[in-house]
mmCIF file of C-alpha atoms in Angstrom:
data_model
loop_
_atom_site.group_PDB
_atom_site.id
_atom_site.type_symbol
_atom_site.label_atom_id
_atom_site.label_comp_id
_atom_site.label_asym_id
_atom_site.label_seq_id
_atom_site.Cartn_x
_atom_site.Cartn_y
_atom_site.Cartn_z
ATOM 1 C CA UNK A 1 -46.999 124.515 -152.005
ATOM 2 C CA UNK A 2 -48.624 124.222 -155.180
ATOM 3 C CA UNK A 3 -49.735 120.651 -155.976
ATOM 4 C CA UNK A 4 -52.536 118.504 -158.192
ATOM 5 C CA UNK A 5 -53.882 114.972 -158.115
ATOM 6 C CA UNK A 6 -54.777 113.363 -161.093
ATOM 7 C CA UNK A 7 -55.503 109.767 -162.750
ATOM 8 C CA UNK A 8 -53.544 108.773 -166.036
ATOM 9 C CA UNK A 9 -55.595 105.639 -167.741
ATOM 10 C CA UNK A 10 -55.402 104.435 -171.444
ATOM 11 C CA UNK A 11 -56.779 101.673 -173.479
ATOM 12 C CA UNK A 12 -60.263 101.243 -172.392
ATOM 13 C CA UNK A 13 -61.086 99.672 -175.451
ATOM 14 C CA UNK A 14 -64.895 100.149 -174.630
ATOM 15 C CA UNK A 15 -67.279 97.634 -176.080
ATOM 16 C CA UNK A 16 -64.438 94.926 -177.051
ATOM 17 C CA UNK A 17 -66.047 92.425 -179.111
ATOM 18 C CA UNK A 18 -63.903 89.562 -177.547
ATOM 19 C CA UNK A 19 -63.322 87.708 -181.061
ATOM 20 C CA UNK A 20 -63.018 84.267 -181.079
ATOM 21 C CA UNK A 21 -64.442 83.702 -177.621
ATOM 22 C CA UNK A 22 -67.794 82.565 -178.434
ATOM 23 C CA UNK A 23 -67.132 79.098 -177.577
ATOM 24 C CA UNK A 24 -66.825 80.143 -174.002
ATOM 25 C CA UNK A 25 -70.105 78.969 -171.903
ATOM 26 C CA UNK A 26 -72.811 81.888 -171.997
ATOM 27 C CA UNK A 27 -72.503 83.409 -168.411
ATOM 28 C CA UNK A 28 -68.547 83.645 -169.016
ATOM 29 C CA UNK A 29 -68.726 85.220 -172.295
ATOM 30 C CA UNK A 30 -71.361 87.602 -171.468
ATOM 31 C CA UNK A 31 -69.228 88.596 -167.995
ATOM 32 C CA UNK A 32 -66.350 89.310 -170.462
ATOM 33 C CA UNK A 33 -68.283 91.597 -172.921
ATOM 34 C CA UNK A 34 -69.624 93.513 -170.066
ATOM 35 C CA UNK A 35 -65.743 93.518 -168.466
ATOM 36 C CA UNK A 36 -64.622 97.067 -170.136
ATOM 37 C CA UNK A 37 -67.598 98.692 -169.129
ATOM 38 C CA UNK A 38 -67.197 97.609 -165.510
ATOM 39 C CA UNK A 39 -63.722 98.710 -165.593
ATOM 40 C CA UNK A 40 -65.096 102.058 -166.963
ATOM 41 C CA UNK A 41 -67.255 102.490 -164.396
ATOM 42 C CA UNK A 42 -64.538 101.616 -161.457
ATOM 43 C CA UNK A 43 -62.506 104.377 -163.055
ATOM 44 C CA UNK A 44 -64.964 106.924 -162.944
ATOM 45 C CA UNK A 45 -66.058 106.044 -159.301
ATOM 46 C CA UNK A 46 -62.266 105.972 -158.291
ATOM 47 C CA UNK A 47 -61.746 109.451 -159.485
ATOM 48 C CA UNK A 48 -64.791 110.675 -157.806
ATOM 49 C CA UNK A 49 -63.720 109.102 -154.286
ATOM 50 C CA UNK A 50 -60.379 110.093 -154.516
ATOM 51 C CA UNK A 51 -61.553 114.051 -155.616
ATOM 52 C CA UNK A 52 -58.663 114.284 -158.046
ATOM 53 C CA UNK A 53 -58.269 117.373 -160.118
ATOM 54 C CA UNK A 54 -58.897 115.913 -163.454
ATOM 55 C CA UNK A 55 -58.338 112.858 -165.512
ATOM 56 C CA UNK A 56 -55.999 111.804 -168.678
ATOM 57 C CA UNK A 57 -56.835 108.980 -171.299
ATOM 58 C CA UNK A 58 -53.959 108.169 -173.193
ATOM 59 C CA UNK A 59 -55.940 106.740 -176.353
ATOM 60 C CA UNK A 60 -57.854 103.972 -177.479
ATOM 61 C CA UNK A 61 -61.197 104.857 -175.791
ATOM 62 C CA UNK A 62 -62.938 102.706 -178.074
ATOM 63 C CA UNK A 63 -62.084 99.155 -179.635
ATOM 64 C CA UNK A 64 -62.529 100.190 -183.429
ATOM 65 C CA UNK A 65 -62.659 103.379 -185.486
ATOM 66 C CA UNK A 66 -66.358 102.451 -186.360
ATOM 67 C CA UNK A 67 -67.058 103.056 -182.486
ATOM 68 C CA UNK A 68 -70.478 101.506 -181.498
ATOM 69 C CA UNK A 69 -73.507 103.407 -180.138
ATOM 70 C CA UNK A 70 -73.483 101.790 -176.766
ATOM 71 C CA UNK A 71 -69.900 102.301 -176.073
ATOM 72 C CA UNK A 72 -70.253 106.054 -176.847
ATOM 73 C CA UNK A 73 -73.339 106.501 -174.661
ATOM 74 C CA UNK A 74 -71.458 104.638 -171.742
ATOM 75 C CA UNK A 75 -68.623 106.867 -171.840
ATOM 76 C CA UNK A 76 -70.849 109.951 -171.984
ATOM 77 C CA UNK A 77 -72.700 108.645 -168.831
ATOM 78 C CA UNK A 78 -69.605 107.886 -167.230
ATOM 79 C CA UNK A 79 -68.047 111.578 -168.480
ATOM 80 C CA UNK A 80 -71.257 113.454 -167.116
ATOM 81 C CA UNK A 81 -70.598 112.122 -163.677
ATOM 82 C CA UNK A 82 -67.426 113.459 -163.574
ATOM 83 C CA UNK A 83 -68.812 116.812 -164.905
ATOM 84 C CA UNK A 84 -71.142 116.713 -162.026
ATOM 85 C CA UNK A 85 -68.171 115.990 -159.473
ATOM 86 C CA UNK A 86 -66.186 119.024 -160.955
ATOM 87 C CA UNK A 87 -63.418 116.693 -162.701
ATOM 88 C CA UNK A 88 -62.280 117.473 -166.235
ATOM 89 C CA UNK A 89 -61.068 114.715 -168.604
ATOM 90 C CA UNK A 90 -58.069 115.266 -171.248
ATOM 91 C CA UNK A 91 -58.574 112.581 -173.977
ATOM 92 C CA UNK A 92 -56.399 111.859 -177.015
ATOM 93 C CA UNK A 93 -57.558 109.275 -179.489
ATOM 94 C CA UNK A 94 -55.182 106.404 -180.679
ATOM 95 C CA UNK A 95 -54.853 103.972 -183.782
ATOM 96 C CA UNK A 96 -58.040 102.243 -182.763
ATOM 97 C CA UNK A 97 -60.310 104.874 -182.381
ATOM 98 C CA UNK A 98 -58.705 107.447 -184.582
ATOM 99 C CA UNK A 99 -60.616 110.583 -185.890
ATOM 100 C CA UNK A 100 -61.016 108.971 -189.396
ATOM 101 C CA UNK A 101 -63.853 106.657 -188.642
ATOM 102 C CA UNK A 102 -67.433 106.645 -188.923
ATOM 103 C CA UNK A 103 -70.029 106.863 -186.089
ATOM 104 C CA UNK A 104 -72.985 108.192 -184.767
ATOM 105 C CA UNK A 105 -71.832 111.468 -183.196
ATOM 106 C CA UNK A 106 -72.500 112.570 -179.737
ATOM 107 C CA UNK A 107 -71.869 115.878 -177.967
ATOM 108 C CA UNK A 108 -69.533 115.534 -174.874
ATOM 109 C CA UNK A 109 -70.517 117.377 -171.483
ATOM 110 C CA UNK A 110 -67.998 120.579 -171.187
ATOM 111 C CA UNK A 111 -65.643 118.742 -168.888
ATOM 112 C CA UNK A 112 -64.256 116.587 -171.451
ATOM 113 C CA UNK A 113 -61.409 118.115 -173.762
ATOM 114 C CA UNK A 114 -60.256 116.475 -176.732
ATOM 115 C CA UNK A 115 -57.062 116.894 -178.476
ATOM 116 C CA UNK A 116 -57.160 117.833 -182.143
ATOM 117 C CA UNK A 117 -55.889 115.547 -184.679
ATOM 118 C CA UNK A 118 -54.184 117.928 -186.846
ATOM 119 C CA UNK A 119 -51.695 119.329 -184.733
ATOM 120 C CA UNK A 120 -50.238 119.224 -181.247
ATOM 121 C CA UNK A 121 -51.893 121.292 -179.095
ATOM 122 C CA UNK A 122 -51.461 122.730 -175.365
ATOM 123 C CA UNK A 123 -54.547 122.679 -173.093
ATOM 124 C CA UNK A 124 -54.725 124.735 -169.909
ATOM 125 C CA UNK A 125 -55.898 123.458 -166.321
ATOM 126 C CA UNK A 126 -56.260 125.869 -163.594
ATOM 127 C CA UNK A 127 -57.350 125.354 -160.241
ATOM 128 C CA UNK A 128 -56.604 127.429 -156.728
ATOM 129 C CA UNK A 129 -53.429 129.362 -158.269
ATOM 130 C CA UNK A 130 -51.939 126.200 -159.593
ATOM 131 C CA UNK A 131 -51.719 126.513 -163.610
ATOM 132 C CA UNK A 132 -51.084 122.828 -165.764
ATOM 133 C CA UNK A 133 -50.337 122.722 -169.383
ATOM 134 C CA UNK A 134 -51.123 119.467 -170.850
ATOM 135 C CA UNK A 135 -49.957 118.479 -174.106
ATOM 136 C CA UNK A 136 -51.240 115.906 -176.612
ATOM 137 C CA UNK A 137 -52.478 115.314 -180.090
ATOM 138 C CA UNK A 138 -55.239 112.580 -181.137
ATOM 139 C CA UNK A 139 -54.290 110.520 -184.120
ATOM 140 C CA UNK A 140 -55.781 111.532 -187.565
ATOM 141 C CA UNK A 141 -55.620 107.967 -189.239
ATOM 142 C CA UNK A 142 -55.088 104.513 -187.806
ATOM 143 C CA UNK A 143 -51.507 104.153 -188.756
ATOM 144 C CA UNK A 144 -49.295 107.011 -187.767
ATOM 145 C CA UNK A 145 -45.612 106.452 -188.200
ATOM 146 C CA UNK A 146 -44.332 110.083 -187.471
ATOM 147 C CA UNK A 147 -42.834 110.769 -184.186
ATOM 148 C CA UNK A 148 -45.644 113.086 -182.879
ATOM 149 C CA UNK A 149 -43.494 114.358 -179.677
ATOM 150 C CA UNK A 150 -41.499 116.517 -182.100
ATOM 151 C CA UNK A 151 -44.303 119.099 -182.530
ATOM 152 C CA UNK A 152 -44.805 119.019 -178.649
ATOM 153 C CA UNK A 153 -43.482 122.859 -177.690
ATOM 154 C CA UNK A 154 -43.280 123.612 -174.290
ATOM 155 C CA UNK A 155 -45.162 126.682 -173.158
ATOM 156 C CA UNK A 156 -44.461 129.157 -170.643
ATOM 157 C CA UNK A 157 -46.509 130.428 -167.415
ATOM 158 C CA UNK A 158 -47.442 126.892 -165.995
ATOM 159 C CA UNK A 159 -46.326 125.171 -162.624
ATOM 160 C CA UNK A 160 -46.165 121.744 -164.086
ATOM 161 C CA UNK A 161 -46.226 120.326 -167.721
ATOM 162 C CA UNK A 162 -47.682 116.753 -168.524
ATOM 163 C CA UNK A 163 -47.618 115.022 -171.972
ATOM 164 C CA UNK A 164 -50.150 112.412 -173.387
ATOM 165 C CA UNK A 165 -48.680 110.455 -176.016
ATOM 166 C CA UNK A 166 -50.257 107.295 -177.708
ATOM 167 C CA UNK A 167 -47.403 105.360 -179.367
ATOM 168 C CA UNK A 168 -44.468 103.014 -178.908
ATOM 169 C CA UNK A 169 -40.778 102.924 -178.487
ATOM 170 C CA UNK A 170 -38.582 102.994 -181.407
ATOM 171 C CA UNK A 171 -37.458 99.565 -181.863
ATOM 172 C CA UNK A 172 -40.335 97.784 -180.062
ATOM 173 C CA UNK A 173 -41.164 94.679 -182.053
ATOM 174 C CA UNK A 174 -43.684 93.527 -179.685
ATOM 175 C CA UNK A 175 -46.272 95.924 -180.960
ATOM 176 C CA UNK A 176 -47.704 97.920 -183.815
ATOM 177 C CA UNK A 177 -44.832 100.554 -184.459
ATOM 178 C CA UNK A 178 -47.175 103.583 -184.255
ATOM 179 C CA UNK A 179 -45.782 107.088 -183.557
ATOM 180 C CA UNK A 180 -42.327 105.886 -182.404
ATOM 181 C CA UNK A 181 -40.322 108.021 -179.997
ATOM 182 C CA UNK A 182 -37.290 107.329 -177.779
ATOM 183 C CA UNK A 183 -37.072 108.004 -173.956
ATOM 184 C CA UNK A 184 -34.401 110.588 -175.096
ATOM 185 C CA UNK A 185 -36.875 112.526 -177.543
ATOM 186 C CA UNK A 186 -39.564 112.862 -174.136
ATOM 187 C CA UNK A 187 -36.393 113.863 -171.854
ATOM 188 C CA UNK A 188 -35.883 116.844 -174.446
ATOM 189 C CA UNK A 189 -39.080 118.357 -173.471
ATOM 190 C CA UNK A 190 -38.506 118.871 -169.962
ATOM 191 C CA UNK A 191 -41.828 118.131 -169.081
ATOM 192 C CA UNK A 192 -43.128 116.784 -165.537
ATOM 193 C CA UNK A 193 -44.667 113.832 -166.254
ATOM 194 C CA UNK A 194 -45.391 111.612 -169.605
ATOM 195 C CA UNK A 195 -48.517 109.737 -169.635
ATOM 196 C CA UNK A 196 -48.624 107.126 -172.261
ATOM 197 C CA UNK A 197 -50.901 104.732 -174.044
ATOM 198 C CA UNK A 198 -50.947 101.905 -176.942
ATOM 199 C CA UNK A 199 -48.689 99.156 -174.765
ATOM 200 C CA UNK A 200 -51.296 97.000 -173.115
ATOM 201 C CA UNK A 201 -48.763 96.243 -170.027
ATOM 202 C CA UNK A 202 -47.997 98.364 -167.034
ATOM 203 C CA UNK A 203 -44.664 99.738 -167.459
ATOM 204 C CA UNK A 204 -41.948 102.365 -166.635
ATOM 205 C CA UNK A 205 -39.630 103.794 -169.008
ATOM 206 C CA UNK A 206 -38.618 106.432 -166.451
ATOM 207 C CA UNK A 207 -39.355 105.942 -162.586
ATOM 208 C CA UNK A 208 -38.963 109.857 -162.047
ATOM 209 C CA UNK A 209 -37.478 113.099 -163.137
ATOM 210 C CA UNK A 210 -39.954 112.980 -165.121
ATOM 211 C CA UNK A 211 -41.869 109.802 -164.865
ATOM 212 C CA UNK A 212 -42.438 108.091 -168.258
ATOM 213 C CA UNK A 213 -45.072 105.463 -167.662
ATOM 214 C CA UNK A 214 -47.412 103.030 -169.569
ATOM 215 C CA UNK A 215 -50.374 102.554 -167.405
ATOM 216 C CA UNK A 216 -51.537 99.524 -169.620
ATOM 217 C CA UNK A 217 -55.285 98.949 -170.480
ATOM 218 C CA UNK A 218 -58.211 98.685 -167.789
ATOM 219 C CA UNK A 219 -59.308 95.441 -168.809
ATOM 220 C CA UNK A 220 -57.726 92.294 -169.975
ATOM 221 C CA UNK A 221 -59.135 91.102 -173.862
ATOM 222 C CA UNK A 222 -57.048 87.984 -174.482
ATOM 223 C CA UNK A 223 -54.615 85.529 -173.000
ATOM 224 C CA UNK A 224 -51.851 87.485 -173.738
ATOM 225 C CA UNK A 225 -52.956 90.244 -171.413
ATOM 226 C CA UNK A 226 -52.283 88.526 -168.215
ATOM 227 C CA UNK A 227 -52.646 89.947 -164.660
ATOM 228 C CA UNK A 228 -53.793 93.046 -162.957
ATOM 229 C CA UNK A 229 -55.052 95.955 -165.274
ATOM 230 C CA UNK A 230 -55.959 99.540 -164.040
ATOM 231 C CA UNK A 231 -54.524 103.021 -163.783
ATOM 232 C CA UNK A 232 -52.295 105.225 -161.997
ATOM 233 C CA UNK A 233 -53.157 107.657 -159.346
ATOM 234 C CA UNK A 234 -50.724 110.715 -159.336
ATOM 235 C CA UNK A 235 -49.928 112.975 -156.689
ATOM 236 C CA UNK A 236 -47.396 116.306 -157.844
ATOM 237 C CA UNK A 237 -46.304 118.789 -156.154
ATOM 238 C CA UNK A 238 -43.259 121.440 -156.600
ATOM 239 C CA UNK A 239 -41.097 118.883 -154.624
ATOM 240 C CA UNK A 240 -41.884 115.675 -155.779
ATOM 241 C CA UNK A 241 -44.187 113.519 -157.737
ATOM 242 C CA UNK A 242 -45.606 110.000 -156.621
ATOM 243 C CA UNK A 243 -48.137 107.578 -158.083
ATOM 244 C CA UNK A 244 -49.352 104.249 -157.538
ATOM 245 C CA UNK A 245 -51.465 101.842 -159.245
ATOM 246 C CA UNK A 246 -54.785 101.148 -158.860
ATOM 247 C CA UNK A 247 -56.751 97.763 -160.316
ATOM 248 C CA UNK A 248 -59.982 98.393 -162.206
ATOM 249 C CA UNK A 249 -60.089 94.989 -163.951
ATOM 250 C CA UNK A 250 -63.493 92.803 -163.787
ATOM 251 C CA UNK A 251 -62.089 89.781 -165.338
ATOM 252 C CA UNK A 252 -58.556 88.872 -164.696
ATOM 253 C CA UNK A 253 -56.524 86.733 -167.606
ATOM 254 C CA UNK A 254 -53.956 84.410 -166.335
ATOM 255 C CA UNK A 255 -51.702 81.706 -167.799
ATOM 256 C CA UNK A 256 -50.853 78.465 -165.758
ATOM 257 C CA UNK A 257 -47.875 77.001 -167.017
ATOM 258 C CA UNK A 258 -48.025 73.315 -165.750
ATOM 259 C CA UNK A 259 -45.210 70.411 -166.086
ATOM 260 C CA UNK A 260 -46.390 67.236 -167.303
ATOM 261 C CA UNK A 261 -43.735 65.017 -165.565
ATOM 262 C CA UNK A 262 -44.575 62.343 -163.241
ATOM 263 C CA UNK A 263 -47.906 60.315 -163.792
ATOM 264 C CA UNK A 264 -51.001 61.835 -165.203
ATOM 265 C CA UNK A 265 -52.670 61.713 -161.569
ATOM 266 C CA UNK A 266 -49.616 63.888 -160.622
ATOM 267 C CA UNK A 267 -50.227 66.594 -163.457
ATOM 268 C CA UNK A 268 -53.987 66.620 -162.500
ATOM 269 C CA UNK A 269 -53.152 67.291 -158.816
ATOM 270 C CA UNK A 270 -51.056 70.034 -159.685
ATOM 271 C CA UNK A 271 -53.497 71.306 -162.245
ATOM 272 C CA UNK A 272 -56.349 71.566 -159.583
ATOM 273 C CA UNK A 273 -53.823 73.029 -157.062
ATOM 274 C CA UNK A 274 -52.945 75.832 -159.285
ATOM 275 C CA UNK A 275 -56.629 76.995 -160.269
ATOM 276 C CA UNK A 276 -57.329 76.645 -156.670
ATOM 277 C CA UNK A 277 -54.630 79.024 -155.921
ATOM 278 C CA UNK A 278 -56.118 81.304 -158.337
ATOM 279 C CA UNK A 279 -59.637 81.261 -156.854
ATOM 280 C CA UNK A 280 -57.990 82.633 -153.683
ATOM 281 C CA UNK A 281 -57.809 86.022 -155.056
ATOM 282 C CA UNK A 282 -61.866 85.804 -155.211
ATOM 283 C CA UNK A 283 -62.261 87.369 -158.815
ATOM 284 C CA UNK A 284 -63.502 86.076 -161.750
ATOM 285 C CA UNK A 285 -60.281 84.693 -163.761
ATOM 286 C CA UNK A 286 -60.024 83.368 -167.007
ATOM 287 C CA UNK A 287 -56.852 80.546 -167.398
ATOM 288 C CA UNK A 288 -54.951 79.225 -170.170
ATOM 289 C CA UNK A 289 -53.062 76.416 -169.113
ATOM 290 C CA UNK A 290 -49.600 75.420 -170.819
ATOM 291 C CA UNK A 291 -48.410 71.754 -170.394
ATOM 292 C CA UNK A 292 -44.904 71.567 -170.754
ATOM 293 C CA UNK A 293 -41.939 68.984 -170.121
ATOM 294 C CA UNK A 294 -41.355 65.510 -171.497
ATOM 295 C CA UNK A 295 -43.734 62.791 -170.457
ATOM 296 C CA UNK A 296 -44.375 58.993 -171.310
ATOM 297 C CA UNK A 297 -47.999 59.939 -171.778
ATOM 298 C CA UNK A 298 -47.539 61.986 -174.509
ATOM 299 C CA UNK A 299 -49.391 60.192 -177.236
ATOM 300 C CA UNK A 300 -52.542 60.077 -174.742
ATOM 301 C CA UNK A 301 -52.288 63.784 -174.333
ATOM 302 C CA UNK A 302 -52.186 64.150 -178.303
ATOM 303 C CA UNK A 303 -55.795 62.539 -178.218
ATOM 304 C CA UNK A 304 -58.308 65.111 -178.484
ATOM 305 C CA UNK A 305 -60.886 63.562 -175.878
ATOM 306 C CA UNK A 306 -58.107 63.726 -173.225
ATOM 307 C CA UNK A 307 -57.717 67.456 -173.173
ATOM 308 C CA UNK A 308 -61.266 68.350 -173.855
ATOM 309 C CA UNK A 309 -62.218 66.172 -171.071
ATOM 310 C CA UNK A 310 -59.895 67.771 -168.722
ATOM 311 C CA UNK A 311 -61.510 71.304 -169.688
ATOM 312 C CA UNK A 312 -65.028 69.669 -169.230
ATOM 313 C CA UNK A 313 -64.337 68.313 -165.883
ATOM 314 C CA UNK A 314 -63.096 71.514 -164.453
ATOM 315 C CA UNK A 315 -65.559 74.077 -165.891
ATOM 316 C CA UNK A 316 -68.530 72.221 -165.657
ATOM 317 C CA UNK A 317 -69.448 74.034 -162.428
ATOM 318 C CA UNK A 318 -67.676 77.206 -163.028
ATOM 319 C CA UNK A 319 -70.287 78.872 -165.191
ATOM 320 C CA UNK A 320 -72.664 79.092 -162.092
ATOM 321 C CA UNK A 321 -70.159 80.835 -159.746
ATOM 322 C CA UNK A 322 -69.813 84.374 -159.569
ATOM 323 C CA UNK A 323 -65.887 84.384 -159.236
ATOM 324 C CA UNK A 324 -65.443 81.379 -161.558
ATOM 325 C CA UNK A 325 -61.620 80.236 -162.472
ATOM 326 C CA UNK A 326 -62.689 79.195 -166.078
ATOM 327 C CA UNK A 327 -59.828 77.150 -168.322
ATOM 328 C CA UNK A 328 -60.380 78.994 -171.755
ATOM 329 C CA UNK A 329 -57.875 76.844 -173.841
ATOM 330 C CA UNK A 330 -55.137 74.315 -172.979
ATOM 331 C CA UNK A 331 -51.578 74.504 -174.931
ATOM 332 C CA UNK A 332 -49.901 71.108 -175.428
ATOM 333 C CA UNK A 333 -46.204 71.939 -175.580
ATOM 334 C CA UNK A 334 -45.323 68.388 -174.334
ATOM 335 C CA UNK A 335 -42.680 66.358 -175.955
ATOM 336 C CA UNK A 336 -42.521 62.623 -175.649
ATOM 337 C CA UNK A 337 -39.490 60.893 -173.494
ATOM 338 C CA UNK A 338 -36.635 60.316 -176.019
ATOM 339 C CA UNK A 339 -33.010 59.366 -176.310
ATOM 340 C CA UNK A 340 -30.286 58.842 -179.102
ATOM 341 C CA UNK A 341 -31.488 55.382 -180.047
ATOM 342 C CA UNK A 342 -35.172 56.343 -180.469
ATOM 343 C CA UNK A 343 -34.802 59.722 -182.021
ATOM 344 C CA UNK A 344 -33.221 59.306 -185.511
ATOM 345 C CA UNK A 345 -33.695 62.513 -187.012
ATOM 346 C CA UNK A 346 -30.765 64.251 -188.238
ATOM 347 C CA UNK A 347 -29.406 67.237 -185.757
ATOM 348 C CA UNK A 348 -28.599 69.631 -188.387
ATOM 349 C CA UNK A 349 -32.331 69.280 -189.807
ATOM 350 C CA UNK A 350 -33.406 69.872 -186.950
ATOM 351 C CA UNK A 351 -31.381 73.146 -186.286
ATOM 352 C CA UNK A 352 -32.227 74.305 -189.737
ATOM 353 C CA UNK A 353 -35.848 73.767 -189.352
ATOM 354 C CA UNK A 354 -35.716 75.575 -185.819
ATOM 355 C CA UNK A 355 -33.979 78.478 -187.636
ATOM 356 C CA UNK A 356 -36.373 78.740 -190.559
ATOM 357 C CA UNK A 357 -39.444 78.439 -188.345
ATOM 358 C CA UNK A 358 -38.295 81.348 -186.353
ATOM 359 C CA UNK A 359 -37.449 83.715 -189.094
ATOM 360 C CA UNK A 360 -40.653 82.983 -191.246
ATOM 361 C CA UNK A 361 -41.887 86.457 -192.082
ATOM 362 C CA UNK A 362 -44.448 85.624 -194.811
ATOM 363 C CA UNK A 363 -47.272 86.190 -192.578
ATOM 364 C CA UNK A 364 -49.391 88.627 -195.125
ATOM 365 C CA UNK A 365 -48.777 86.152 -198.121
ATOM 366 C CA UNK A 366 -49.844 82.938 -196.027
ATOM 367 C CA UNK A 367 -52.959 84.803 -194.679
ATOM 368 C CA UNK A 368 -54.037 86.349 -198.184
ATOM 369 C CA UNK A 369 -56.524 83.443 -199.370
ATOM 370 C CA UNK A 370 -58.001 83.632 -195.783
ATOM 371 C CA UNK A 371 -58.560 87.475 -196.305
ATOM 372 C CA UNK A 372 -61.005 86.743 -199.039
ATOM 373 C CA UNK A 373 -63.261 84.792 -196.493
ATOM 374 C CA UNK A 374 -66.223 86.664 -195.226
ATOM 375 C CA UNK A 375 -66.124 84.985 -191.774
ATOM 376 C CA UNK A 376 -62.321 85.819 -191.570
ATOM 377 C CA UNK A 377 -63.120 89.649 -192.488
ATOM 378 C CA UNK A 378 -65.732 89.724 -190.001
ATOM 379 C CA UNK A 379 -64.217 88.169 -186.862
ATOM 380 C CA UNK A 380 -60.480 88.491 -187.276
ATOM 381 C CA UNK A 381 -58.263 91.590 -186.899
ATOM 382 C CA UNK A 382 -54.512 92.081 -187.905
ATOM 383 C CA UNK A 383 -52.006 90.319 -186.057
ATOM 384 C CA UNK A 384 -49.717 92.427 -183.923
ATOM 385 C CA UNK A 385 -45.710 91.448 -183.709
ATOM 386 C CA UNK A 386 -46.327 89.918 -180.310
ATOM 387 C CA UNK A 387 -49.094 87.585 -181.824
ATOM 388 C CA UNK A 388 -46.824 86.581 -184.739
ATOM 389 C CA UNK A 389 -44.170 85.389 -182.577
ATOM 390 C CA UNK A 390 -46.993 83.569 -180.240
ATOM 391 C CA UNK A 391 -47.930 81.709 -183.815
ATOM 392 C CA UNK A 392 -44.469 81.216 -184.642
ATOM 393 C CA UNK A 393 -43.849 79.103 -181.020
ATOM 394 C CA UNK A 394 -46.916 76.954 -181.346
ATOM 395 C CA UNK A 395 -46.036 76.142 -184.954
ATOM 396 C CA UNK A 396 -42.765 75.151 -183.936
ATOM 397 C CA UNK A 397 -44.344 73.219 -181.195
ATOM 398 C CA UNK A 398 -46.817 71.214 -183.549
ATOM 399 C CA UNK A 399 -44.455 70.652 -186.269
ATOM 400 C CA UNK A 400 -42.026 68.886 -183.839
ATOM 401 C CA UNK A 401 -44.901 67.027 -181.903
ATOM 402 C CA UNK A 402 -45.592 65.399 -185.597
ATOM 403 C CA UNK A 403 -42.199 64.473 -186.097
ATOM 404 C CA UNK A 404 -42.378 62.330 -182.980
ATOM 405 C CA UNK A 405 -46.084 61.455 -183.525
ATOM 406 C CA UNK A 406 -45.275 57.679 -184.769
ATOM 407 C CA UNK A 407 -42.364 57.374 -182.346
ATOM 408 C CA UNK A 408 -43.838 55.071 -179.405
ATOM 409 C CA UNK A 409 -41.935 54.636 -176.804
#
């Protein structure tokens, strides 16, 4: 029976600068900066150990359009190792590493096949009598708003047909809506597998007949990209397709949501227990602690030294650990214990204020003054829809906390 085995990976973001994290302890920050390279090395070793027939990378190999020489050299070294083991690599470029950027161009080894940015292409893989057609197109520029799948045309003469696509499902507001498509668009092509990239979360649009999968990124890069990161190892025969997720990340990002109910000591005990539980994984973890609930020590938590002392007390020994559990930040969403007698704010005002915050959409206007500042231009990138929603949520918490600020109970 004819069959193939391959790896589906995406969103390597090699040499990500981890902007805004320079405040982390030196060893922690250095481990983060090298984590995308470590994930690439693990991806390469996996392909060789599993003796896969080929590897697919569904966009965003690099973190930016002006890819660093270091990133290119490390990728070239990885691809050369795959070439030595007879493993071809099929690549599309996405919105981060589109082909209109500027860089010192390096030649890839012969096993690397990059899809054109000018048109949708079909590349042919053949081994032991099994023929596979692979379809894809790279981004010609950062913002691609057309449905790229419209130009994918199934070619005759193959045992298996696989599509590579970097984009988002139409109507998805959590990410930039580049190369939008629907699951129906993909099903119409009658391919056997769709290898998707762009969404940094592992997810399935369809589990079988055919599988339509986002593998997610291989290494989390900030507090929103939590959990295990890696790739899919896929086996395909004429009878069935099976796939399994393989972890590749070097550092895991997690969020610990913690209730502030009870005494301050109760909260500290829960914090330490939660962090110790994360340590049981025996791998480096960067943690965001989110404090929630109502508490009678709300006003103490609003004092800057309290939260900073909590971080310092826990983190002081973590930078010396190989498998650290490092608290990167504490988000305080607690509220004071209130009652009808102590809360003298009109309910209609609260409702209107909440709706105004949640419907706010003037981000570009609000950020315009900052965009003229050189520090902002150097270290910041445009906010995605998910980031904007998180900012609004945190702003809502801060505004209500200010309203309660002088209402000591």
